[in-house]
Amino acid sequence: MSLRWMEGGSRPYTKVLIANRGEIACRIIRACRELGLKSVAIHAANDRESLFVEMADQAVELKGGSLAETYLNIKQILEIAENTQAGAIHPGFGFLSERSDFANAVQSAGLVWVGPSAQAIESMGDKMTARRLMRKAGIPVIPGEEIDEVEEQAALAAIHEASQRVGLPLMLKASAGGGGKGMRMVEDFSEVRGAAMAARREALSAFGDGRVYVERMITSTRHIEIQILADSFGEVIHLCERECSVQRRHQKVLEEAPSPVVSENLRAQMGAAAVNAAKAVSYEGAGTVEFLVTPHGTFHFLEMNTRIQVEHPITECITGIDLVCEQLRIAAGLPLGREQSDIKVNGHAIEVRIYAEDANNGFLPAIGPLTVWSPPTGPGIRLDSGVRQGDEVTPIYDPMLAKLVVHASDRKAAIRRMKSALSEFIILGTTTNIDFLQDLISHPAYRAGKTTTDFIETNWPNGWSNTQTSLEVIFTAAIAQNSGIHSKISISTDTQLGDQIRNDPMNPFIRIGRRFP
Amino acid sequence: MNVMKSIYIDAEGLRWAVSISEKDGTFNIVSMQQEEQSIESTVSATLRKGNVLLSDGRKATIAKVGDDWWVHLSARTYRLKYIEPGSSSVDEVEGGMTAPMPGTVLEVLVIKGDRVQAEQHLMTMEAMKMEHKIVASESGTISVVHCSEGQKVEQGFVLIELDATE
């Protein structure tokens, strides 16, 4: 049984195993369903009740408890692929998505790998190798030095020497890194050794590779990335930029497309550089080339992410192209079927990441039940989420709960739409960053498009704090306590449940009670 | 009219004593006090589908988890704590530094008896693969170390106590 859209593809398949979890697993399952492909979810025991497991056509539980035994267990995942007769594996992002040994193992097992070659992943995944390759391809990189020493004392000595030449302030970055892990900023030479040791240790624990290199810290920069698509015939196009400058702890919080500062000319230059970067590693599939852009409009290669990106929906909004579907088409061996001149920007899109975290308290991760989960809907509003009401947020996995995306005719309209959507979003039971995001989207500096990577520290130098609790809020809590609403809510097996509340189909607590007695 | 007994609510670390009354499904504030401060208000409210409808037309969505009330009002989310009558205090252990999130203790840099300066790095925790420094809340002498390297701790766990320098 073959699918019509796959005709002519050299690598046909009908069933996709998703080697991931949560929000991105849900996103991939939906794309598979639209394309007529069957989906197989794999999950750890603690994800048994999760949404993605419910959504997939088939779900298989992974044996073991730790991440290494479950979502990072290549052997077990391949066994499940064989048992379920999956023809292709989509790795999502995070986990095994940028592991060349996984890409190799999948292909050696005779399965279709939804992603670039192991060689491309390896070259780009090792940030030092990538810097060298890009330099060779004529793409500007951030001034800095690679450190080849592996042994700790030799590496620390080399980092120390290199830091003198690179100058302050500087960044120490894990060569195998990403997501802010194994990264340290250094503002004084006396801090280099301690910072290098901490970065190495964090890198070793997160990636199993402690190598760290030195880069000059460029301040007041913007983080702007180019989405590319490349097919197995060597054709590469770019899908314009995403502005991802607003970050906390080196992790993105808000992204938008197009960037408020990228001109047609700069877009063409950065797009060409991104296409060249992809060609330099014979890239295949969807990928993202990240750049730092200085206030003068010069740009430096930061890294290439050889996978689908968290913030891919905003590009989908403005180009009308479904990136996950494109990944699946390219993996089947089909040509792009589009040329650069076909890519047009339509309107403006913004994404915010809804994290379970306490913005009042240095953005530390928060946990708890999603007792009320009431997301916004309406024209131009998209929610990519892996949770639903009644779920529990645990410290085991990433604290990102959902991505709220809006699309409108221009930036101003998109900001208004996001503001409205956030004000409608109710999450109770777990602390989230929604209130912070509302202040962020309404901030005059944001509205003026003055987004740089230090935006949050610059605009909230003493940290952010929420609106003061008003007397009405305290009054509301007192009514709840006195009228006993809350006890009727929390004790779902309670026979004293008031008839009025019991019979109210709109009462969200009733629904929670059913799911979580 | 039914006047209900006073209850205590912690909002942003401030302890409020609140007394409300109810008549025909409408709630009013009888008194609302925080230390010497007393608030007067004519706002009233009714219950609507398990939520609270204020007399100014705004609707609050509420949920209770443990001793905490979660209130969503005017697009903002608040977390308040109900204080059981007779409970002594909601204060944290004095001079104690607590785990800001659940995680693992990575390294402990001090031992009992060490003299430390305010903001000095005392230990490192790891959660969700990120490292977090635990620093001294004030200058003083370490009196107790409650954890060791590799130990898993819950949020709010008292990690270290210190006697502040007079």
XYZ file of C-alpha atoms in Angstrom:
683
model
C 0.000 0.000 0.000
C 1.701 3.187 -1.083
C 0.630 6.786 -0.742
C -0.045 8.831 -3.842
C 1.953 11.871 -2.700
C 4.970 9.620 -2.191
C 4.985 8.331 -5.785
C 8.363 8.812 -7.417
C 10.147 9.013 -4.080
C 13.166 6.732 -3.799
C 12.591 5.955 -0.083
C 8.899 5.142 0.433
C 7.439 4.281 3.839
C 3.990 4.166 5.423
C 4.611 4.195 9.179
C 6.679 6.626 11.249
C 8.111 5.980 14.703
C 8.470 9.194 16.697
C 11.540 9.043 18.910
C 10.403 11.888 21.129
C 7.689 12.956 23.538
C 5.452 15.867 24.529
C 4.557 18.785 22.326
C 6.794 17.961 19.336
C 5.611 14.336 19.298
C 2.017 15.627 19.048
C 3.045 17.978 16.236
C 4.658 15.146 14.245
C 1.732 12.768 14.835
C -0.632 15.402 13.380
C 1.566 15.854 10.301
C 1.681 12.065 9.785
C -2.081 11.841 10.058
C -2.584 14.583 7.454
C -0.227 12.781 5.077
C -1.917 9.415 5.589
C 1.041 7.949 7.466
C 0.630 5.725 10.538
C 2.387 6.875 13.719
C 4.070 4.954 16.519
C 4.758 6.686 19.838
C 7.379 5.386 22.230
C 7.146 6.434 25.849
C 8.641 5.945 29.293
C 6.447 4.537 32.055
C 6.011 8.020 33.545
C 4.545 9.222 30.228
C 1.894 6.489 30.072
C -0.930 9.013 30.524
C 0.566 11.725 28.323
C -1.291 13.299 25.425
C 1.101 12.174 22.674
C 0.678 8.543 23.716
C -3.077 8.933 23.442
C -2.836 10.618 20.036
C -0.556 8.160 18.242
C -1.986 5.271 16.211
C 0.195 2.900 18.226
C 2.169 3.358 21.438
C 4.892 1.178 22.907
C 6.265 1.556 26.401
C 10.026 1.778 26.846
C 11.601 -0.371 29.521
C 13.745 1.300 32.156
C 13.550 4.422 34.267
C 16.303 6.881 33.375
C 16.479 8.957 30.200
C 19.444 6.871 29.047
C 17.388 3.701 29.404
C 14.326 5.165 27.649
C 14.249 8.124 25.231
C 18.006 7.956 24.640
C 18.137 4.173 24.245
C 18.989 3.628 20.571
C 18.959 -0.173 20.776
C 15.535 -0.364 22.371
C 14.043 2.216 20.007
C 15.264 0.293 16.957
C 13.819 -2.939 18.355
C 10.431 -1.248 18.724
C 10.696 0.093 15.163
C 11.288 -3.440 13.939
C 8.485 -4.960 16.011
C 5.972 -2.344 14.903
C 7.205 -2.442 11.299
C 7.809 1.288 11.215
C 9.506 2.369 7.987
C 10.865 5.719 9.140
C 12.019 7.436 12.337
C 11.419 11.108 13.141
C 13.596 12.294 16.045
C 11.864 15.659 16.755
C 14.165 18.040 18.636
C 16.304 17.415 21.706
C 16.908 13.810 22.803
C 18.522 11.862 19.919
C 17.729 14.388 17.169
C 21.296 15.603 16.800
C 23.089 12.355 17.492
C 24.945 11.137 14.424
C 25.276 7.636 15.885
C 21.479 7.434 15.994
C 21.130 8.653 12.395
C 23.678 6.015 11.385
C 22.004 3.242 13.348
C 18.584 4.058 11.882
C 19.911 3.954 8.330
C 21.975 0.830 8.973
C 18.786 -0.862 10.142
C 17.324 -0.146 6.700
C 14.951 2.552 7.967
C 14.303 6.009 6.560
C 15.845 8.739 8.738
C 13.868 11.981 8.827
C 16.846 14.293 8.997
C 20.226 15.100 7.481
C 23.099 12.646 7.085
C 25.092 11.478 10.110
C 28.069 13.303 8.615
C 26.194 16.640 8.466
C 24.945 16.215 12.046
C 28.449 15.434 13.242
C 30.077 18.374 11.474
C 27.508 20.886 12.696
C 26.990 19.287 16.107
C 30.582 19.777 17.047
C 30.644 23.569 17.301
C 34.411 23.765 16.820
C 34.289 21.672 13.632
C 31.377 23.797 12.398
C 33.288 27.038 13.002
C 36.215 25.715 10.968
C 33.958 24.553 8.130
C 32.098 27.856 7.958
C 35.304 29.854 7.938
C 36.419 27.747 4.986
C 33.124 28.363 3.186
C 33.601 32.126 3.603
C 30.854 32.602 6.179
C 31.756 35.011 8.997
C 32.051 33.365 12.449
C 32.280 35.008 15.888
C 35.900 35.886 16.745
C 37.309 33.255 19.077
C 39.486 30.177 19.366
C 38.901 26.462 19.252
C 40.436 24.410 22.057
C 41.502 20.926 20.955
C 42.959 19.732 24.270
C 40.762 17.062 25.826
C 42.572 16.359 29.109
C 41.314 18.728 31.829
C 44.521 20.441 32.979
C 45.823 20.905 29.434
C 42.428 22.242 28.332
C 42.247 24.689 31.248
C 45.725 25.972 30.399
C 44.808 26.363 26.712
C 41.549 28.122 27.584
C 43.457 30.456 29.860
C 45.908 31.356 27.086
C 43.215 31.726 24.446
C 41.142 33.966 26.703
C 44.026 36.445 26.863
C 44.034 36.710 23.075
C 40.239 36.759 22.626
C 39.702 39.436 25.270
C 36.914 40.275 27.701
C 34.051 39.827 28.082
C 34.072 36.333 26.612
C 31.929 33.235 26.387
C 33.009 29.690 27.121
C 30.887 27.270 25.146
C 30.646 23.501 25.073
C 31.738 22.203 21.679
C 29.050 19.514 21.892
C 26.598 22.030 23.369
C 23.302 23.743 22.833
C 20.361 25.030 24.821
C 22.528 27.095 27.138
C 24.123 24.074 28.756
C 27.862 24.070 29.336
C 27.988 27.793 28.651
C 29.563 30.494 30.844
C 30.131 34.204 30.461
C 33.415 35.552 31.822
C 33.969 39.215 32.647
C 37.231 38.971 34.583
C 40.342 36.878 33.880
C 40.309 35.604 37.482
C 36.985 33.883 36.713
C 38.203 31.974 33.661
C 39.408 28.854 35.478
C 36.326 28.425 37.673
C 33.955 29.140 34.802
C 35.814 26.738 32.503
C 35.658 23.978 35.097
C 31.925 24.507 35.656
C 31.228 24.653 31.901
C 33.259 21.489 31.329
C 31.485 19.651 34.114
C 28.024 20.726 32.892
C 28.958 19.786 29.317
C 30.287 16.416 30.417
C 27.108 15.605 32.326
C 24.750 16.874 29.594
C 26.575 15.672 26.456
C 29.235 13.241 27.663
C 31.852 15.542 26.131
C 33.558 18.200 28.240
C 35.368 20.144 25.476
C 34.822 23.904 25.720
C 35.976 26.682 23.351
C 36.401 30.437 23.680
C 34.391 33.109 21.866
C 34.346 36.863 22.212
C 31.146 38.047 23.815
C 29.433 40.436 21.460
C 26.919 42.552 23.347
C 23.688 44.201 22.189
C 23.366 41.656 19.429
C 20.291 40.103 17.943
C 19.827 36.405 17.511
C 18.415 35.922 14.026
C 18.180 32.567 12.314
C 17.398 31.399 8.800
C 15.206 28.383 8.110
C 16.411 26.267 5.211
C 15.016 23.292 3.318
C 17.275 20.997 1.303
C 16.369 17.937 -0.751
C 18.378 14.841 -1.631
C 19.152 16.305 -5.084
C 21.273 19.119 -3.661
C 18.631 21.844 -4.024
C 18.577 24.277 -1.078
C 16.206 27.181 -0.417
C 15.750 29.446 2.604
C 12.431 30.367 4.196
C 13.439 33.780 5.533
C 14.420 34.643 9.072
C 13.161 34.286 12.615
C 14.123 36.829 15.236
C 14.811 34.972 18.510
C 16.624 37.599 20.543
C 14.423 37.566 23.628
C 16.024 34.945 25.851
C 16.524 34.118 29.483
C 19.387 31.869 30.619
C 20.325 31.545 26.918
C 16.982 29.939 26.148
C 14.490 31.549 23.831
C 11.286 32.956 25.275
C 9.699 34.794 22.361
C 10.321 34.519 18.633
C 8.917 36.412 15.679
C 9.043 36.369 11.912
C 9.964 38.389 10.008
C 12.515 40.297 12.109
C 11.600 43.942 12.684
C 15.104 45.001 11.553
C 16.007 42.751 8.631
C 15.862 44.567 5.300
C 15.285 42.820 1.961
C 18.984 43.221 1.306
C 20.155 41.753 4.634
C 17.645 38.913 4.260
C 19.107 38.042 0.871
C 22.672 38.124 2.249
C 21.900 36.039 5.329
C 19.740 33.680 3.280
C 22.591 33.112 0.819
C 25.024 32.478 3.702
C 22.607 29.955 5.229
C 22.165 28.171 1.899
C 25.957 28.018 1.522
C 26.331 26.675 5.063
C 23.863 23.902 4.251
C 25.611 23.108 0.974
C 28.990 22.952 2.759
C 27.789 19.862 4.632
C 25.577 18.417 1.843
C 22.581 19.070 4.055
C 19.252 17.334 3.578
C 15.905 18.118 5.231
C 14.844 21.074 7.373
C 17.559 22.956 9.222
C 18.285 26.275 10.843
C 21.362 28.445 10.574
C 21.685 30.773 13.560
C 23.440 34.133 13.326
C 24.311 36.915 15.718
C 23.562 40.277 14.120
C 25.350 43.371 15.458
C 23.772 46.842 15.719
C 25.723 47.741 12.541
C 23.977 44.999 10.587
C 26.969 42.668 10.281
C 26.258 39.033 10.995
C 28.255 36.108 12.379
C 27.531 32.387 12.124
C 26.556 31.035 15.543
C 25.587 27.432 14.835
C 23.447 25.240 12.659
C 20.667 23.167 14.191
C 20.303 19.997 12.171
C 16.689 19.284 13.091
C 13.254 20.855 13.277
C 13.355 23.864 15.595
C 11.009 24.614 18.522
C 10.019 27.919 16.913
C 9.295 26.486 13.431
C 5.558 27.416 13.553
C 6.173 31.136 12.962
C 7.922 30.350 9.685
C 5.009 28.106 8.738
C 2.620 31.006 9.407
C 4.404 33.560 7.235
C 5.363 31.235 4.363
C 2.359 28.915 4.363
C 4.695 25.908 4.237
C 4.254 23.014 6.690
C 7.842 22.254 7.709
C 7.169 18.876 9.308
C 5.311 17.705 6.189
C 8.259 18.943 4.108
C 10.639 16.929 6.312
C 8.576 13.810 5.690
C 8.418 14.487 1.919
C 12.171 15.077 1.645
C 12.899 11.954 3.712
C 10.870 9.945 1.187
C 13.285 11.125 -1.486
C 11.031 13.696 -3.159
C 12.367 16.936 -4.648
C 11.589 20.303 -2.999
C 9.235 21.248 -5.810
C 9.752 24.919 -4.952
C 12.242 27.557 -5.926
C 13.591 30.461 -3.937
C 11.401 32.868 -5.904
C 8.297 30.979 -4.714
C 8.969 31.955 -1.090
C 7.027 35.049 -0.037
C 6.508 36.597 3.379
C 2.847 36.953 4.321
C 2.104 39.037 7.420
C 3.777 38.698 10.800
C 3.881 35.844 13.310
C 4.913 35.743 16.990
C 5.485 32.734 19.218
C 5.836 32.712 22.989
C 6.945 29.701 24.958
C 4.724 28.905 27.904
C 7.088 27.574 30.570
C 6.302 26.129 33.999
C 8.613 28.515 35.771
C 8.607 31.286 38.352
C 9.446 34.567 36.642
C 9.220 36.236 40.068
C 12.104 34.110 41.230
C 14.802 34.118 38.560
C 12.765 31.940 36.139
C 13.370 28.794 38.174
C 11.443 25.731 36.993
C 8.117 25.121 38.749
C 6.126 21.940 39.183
C 2.544 21.090 40.084
C -0.762 19.943 38.627
C -2.451 21.677 35.686
C -5.670 21.967 37.672
C -7.103 24.495 35.218
C -5.783 24.652 31.644
C -7.861 26.957 29.501
C -6.047 28.108 26.353
C -7.206 30.892 24.019
C -8.733 30.256 20.599
C -9.822 32.435 17.685
C -8.654 33.695 14.290
C -4.882 33.598 13.815
C -4.202 31.776 17.089
C -2.354 28.456 17.179
C -1.389 26.409 20.221
C 1.209 23.649 19.954
C 1.041 21.792 23.235
C 1.771 18.398 24.690
C -0.327 18.717 27.834
C -3.967 19.055 28.790
C -5.958 19.865 31.895
C -5.320 17.467 34.747
C -1.740 16.643 33.741
C 1.066 16.924 36.262
C 4.191 19.009 35.589
C 7.172 17.083 36.944
C 10.866 17.986 37.202
C 11.763 15.021 34.969
C 11.341 16.676 31.572
C 11.658 20.097 29.970
C 9.461 22.759 31.644
C 8.022 24.001 28.319
C 4.263 23.384 28.411
C 3.189 24.862 25.104
C 3.927 27.298 22.326
C 1.357 30.000 21.699
C 1.578 31.352 18.157
C -0.300 34.223 16.535
C -0.390 35.319 12.904
C -1.704 38.685 11.699
C -1.345 41.120 8.812
C 1.535 43.100 10.337
C 3.681 43.317 13.488
C 1.391 45.737 15.315
C -1.637 43.573 14.696
C 0.294 40.454 15.744
C 1.307 42.118 19.023
C -2.316 43.068 19.733
C -3.419 39.531 18.946
C -0.775 37.994 21.208
C -1.660 40.366 24.031
C -5.294 39.382 23.769
C -4.534 35.662 23.498
C -2.260 35.712 26.571
C -4.879 37.546 28.617
C -7.321 34.719 27.881
C -4.920 31.908 28.766
C -5.725 30.530 32.243
C -3.408 28.020 33.906
C -3.934 27.310 37.608
C -2.074 24.864 39.845
C 1.404 25.417 38.405
C 3.278 28.705 38.188
C 3.852 29.748 34.573
C 5.464 32.685 32.789
C 2.188 33.914 31.229
C 2.016 37.098 33.332
C 5.637 37.881 32.521
C 4.956 37.320 28.805
C 2.055 39.788 28.986
C 4.387 42.456 30.369
C 7.003 41.534 27.774
C 4.655 41.833 24.782
C 3.309 45.178 26.095
C 6.733 46.649 26.841
C 7.435 49.852 24.862
C 10.924 48.591 23.963
C 9.464 45.385 22.570
C 6.803 47.243 20.625
C 9.559 49.442 19.202
C 11.325 46.288 18.004
C 14.381 46.896 20.197
C 14.940 43.224 20.866
C 18.500 42.220 21.714
C 19.758 39.122 23.500
C 20.076 41.101 26.752
C 16.500 42.403 26.474
C 15.235 40.851 29.717
C 18.225 41.854 31.875
C 18.208 45.358 30.387
C 14.526 46.003 30.883
C 14.113 44.200 34.223
C 17.546 44.760 35.844
C 16.215 43.818 39.290
C 14.155 40.927 38.053
C 10.494 40.878 37.162
C 7.719 40.827 39.717
C 4.024 40.306 39.270
C 1.211 42.769 39.916
C 0.448 43.176 43.619
C -2.350 41.053 44.972
C -5.458 43.238 45.109
C -8.106 43.139 47.821
C -10.514 41.554 45.317
C -8.127 38.634 44.900
C -7.916 38.082 48.669
C -11.701 38.481 48.894
C -12.128 35.863 46.152
C -9.904 33.407 48.010
C -11.825 34.033 51.239
C -15.146 33.342 49.498
C -13.754 30.143 48.037
C -12.518 28.946 51.417
C -15.675 29.885 53.287
C -18.165 28.609 50.749
C -16.302 25.352 50.485
C -16.073 25.453 46.708
C -12.497 24.327 46.853
C -13.194 21.255 48.958
C -15.910 20.225 46.570
C -13.333 20.665 43.874
C -10.424 18.825 45.338
C -12.302 15.843 46.777
C -13.798 14.394 43.664
C -14.970 11.183 45.334
C -16.740 13.284 47.929
C -20.398 12.316 48.283
C -21.097 15.774 49.686
C -20.513 17.257 46.243
C -23.151 19.968 45.864
C -25.832 19.132 43.348
C -25.518 22.495 41.707
C -21.830 21.964 41.049
C -22.150 18.292 40.254
C -24.700 18.981 37.548
C -22.847 21.857 35.992
C -21.215 20.559 32.810
C -19.187 23.758 32.515
C -17.431 23.301 35.827
C -13.799 22.531 34.974
C -13.185 20.863 38.318
C -15.650 18.119 37.598
C -13.661 17.181 34.545
C -10.440 17.113 36.508
C -12.056 14.942 39.132
C -12.919 12.376 36.516
C -9.448 12.167 35.182
C -7.580 12.391 38.451
C -9.602 10.969 41.316
C -27.224 37.534 57.093
C -24.600 34.952 57.894
C -21.251 36.358 59.116
C -18.518 33.772 58.724
C -15.595 33.285 61.063
C -12.327 35.065 60.263
C -9.834 33.160 58.184
C -6.158 33.829 57.569
C -4.623 34.155 54.142
C -1.019 34.632 53.152
C -0.587 36.864 50.101
C 2.975 37.670 49.001
C 4.232 36.897 52.523
C 1.689 39.204 54.199
C -0.832 37.655 56.550
C -4.397 38.852 56.127
C -7.308 38.248 58.501
C -10.499 38.236 56.453
C -14.095 38.084 57.595
C -16.938 37.925 55.097
C -20.713 37.652 55.264
C -23.218 35.933 53.008
C -26.894 36.716 52.321
C -28.985 35.148 49.569
C -25.881 34.044 47.705
C -24.174 37.446 47.827
C -20.894 37.801 49.694
C -19.658 41.026 51.337
C -16.480 42.009 53.158
C -16.990 42.479 56.914
C -13.330 43.182 57.662
C -9.973 42.732 56.023
C -6.866 43.366 58.104
C -3.118 43.052 57.762
C -1.299 44.036 60.982
C -2.395 47.633 61.700
C -3.774 48.131 58.223
C -7.493 47.733 57.687
C -9.193 47.827 54.299
C -12.745 49.002 53.671
C -14.521 48.040 50.498
C -18.066 47.863 49.214
C -17.240 45.196 46.639
C -19.528 42.166 46.766
C -19.568 38.891 44.881
C -21.642 35.866 43.917
C -20.740 32.387 42.803
C -21.063 31.604 39.122
C -20.372 28.119 37.772
C -17.798 27.309 40.402
C -16.075 30.657 39.934
C -16.474 34.042 41.639
C -18.302 36.918 39.962
C -17.408 40.319 41.477
C -19.938 43.162 41.673
C -17.784 45.246 39.309
C -18.479 42.645 36.629
C -15.133 40.854 36.674
C -15.008 37.088 36.915
C -12.306 35.264 38.889
C -11.375 31.690 38.045
C -10.284 29.726 41.090
C -8.713 26.412 41.981
C -7.344 24.911 45.159
C -4.247 22.737 45.277
C -3.165 21.645 48.751
C -3.315 24.739 50.965
C -2.915 27.090 48.036
C -5.619 29.039 46.274
C -4.990 29.909 42.699
C -6.927 32.939 41.504
C -7.032 34.269 37.937
C -8.467 37.792 37.788
C -8.105 40.494 35.124
C -5.649 38.385 33.115
C -3.292 37.853 36.070
C -2.645 34.740 38.126
C -2.166 34.808 41.906
C -1.238 32.136 44.375
C -2.358 32.581 47.989
C -1.997 30.345 50.981
C -4.703 29.424 53.470
C -3.319 29.394 56.999
C -4.900 26.761 59.241
C -6.214 28.294 62.469
C -3.718 27.631 65.248
C -0.753 27.072 62.948
C 2.148 28.972 64.452
C 3.813 30.622 61.527
C 4.378 30.411 57.842
C 7.870 31.848 58.095
C 10.783 29.926 56.660
C 13.387 28.513 59.023
C 15.325 31.527 60.181
C 18.796 31.748 58.648
C 18.062 28.719 56.473
C 18.728 28.452 52.771
C 16.215 26.276 50.979
C 16.182 24.450 47.672
C 14.579 26.777 45.091
C 13.396 23.777 43.059
C 13.461 20.003 43.259
C 16.821 18.668 42.139
C 20.145 17.124 43.041
C 22.903 18.569 45.218
C 25.977 18.697 42.980
C 28.611 20.084 45.301
C 28.804 21.394 48.859
C 31.550 23.962 49.304
C 31.283 24.609 53.060
C 31.220 22.619 56.295
C 29.813 23.347 59.736
C 31.706 26.143 61.448
C 32.820 27.891 58.250
C 32.567 31.656 58.297
C 30.910 32.979 55.161
C 30.127 36.331 53.612
C 26.704 37.317 52.312
C 26.241 36.144 48.692
C 29.109 33.649 49.059
C 28.673 30.534 46.924
C 27.863 27.688 49.363
C 26.669 24.853 47.187
C 25.519 23.999 43.691
C 22.272 22.290 42.789
C 21.263 20.765 39.509
C 17.742 20.531 38.134
C 16.662 19.910 34.561
C 20.351 19.735 33.598
C 20.942 23.338 34.693
C 23.222 24.294 37.552
C 22.038 26.738 40.208
C 24.260 28.340 42.839
C 23.025 28.478 46.420
C 24.525 31.547 48.071
C 24.652 32.763 51.658
C 21.601 34.865 52.547
C 23.749 36.908 54.949
C 27.194 36.885 56.566
C 27.716 34.468 59.439
C 28.821 31.020 60.561
C 27.493 27.778 59.088
C 25.600 25.992 61.860
C 24.139 22.969 60.052
C 24.613 21.365 56.636
C 21.536 19.243 55.935
C 22.564 17.604 52.686
C 25.454 15.925 50.952
C 26.663 15.704 47.364
C 24.481 13.565 45.151
C 21.445 13.898 47.409
C 18.042 14.499 45.789
C 16.018 17.214 47.494
C 12.484 18.557 47.197
C 11.610 22.205 46.644
C 11.757 24.093 49.961
C 14.122 21.581 51.591
C 16.381 23.399 54.074
C 19.892 22.841 52.713
C 22.071 24.878 55.054
C 21.531 26.936 58.194
C 23.758 29.726 59.387
C 24.053 31.928 62.454
C 24.155 35.507 61.294
C 27.046 37.684 62.394
C 25.720 40.186 64.953
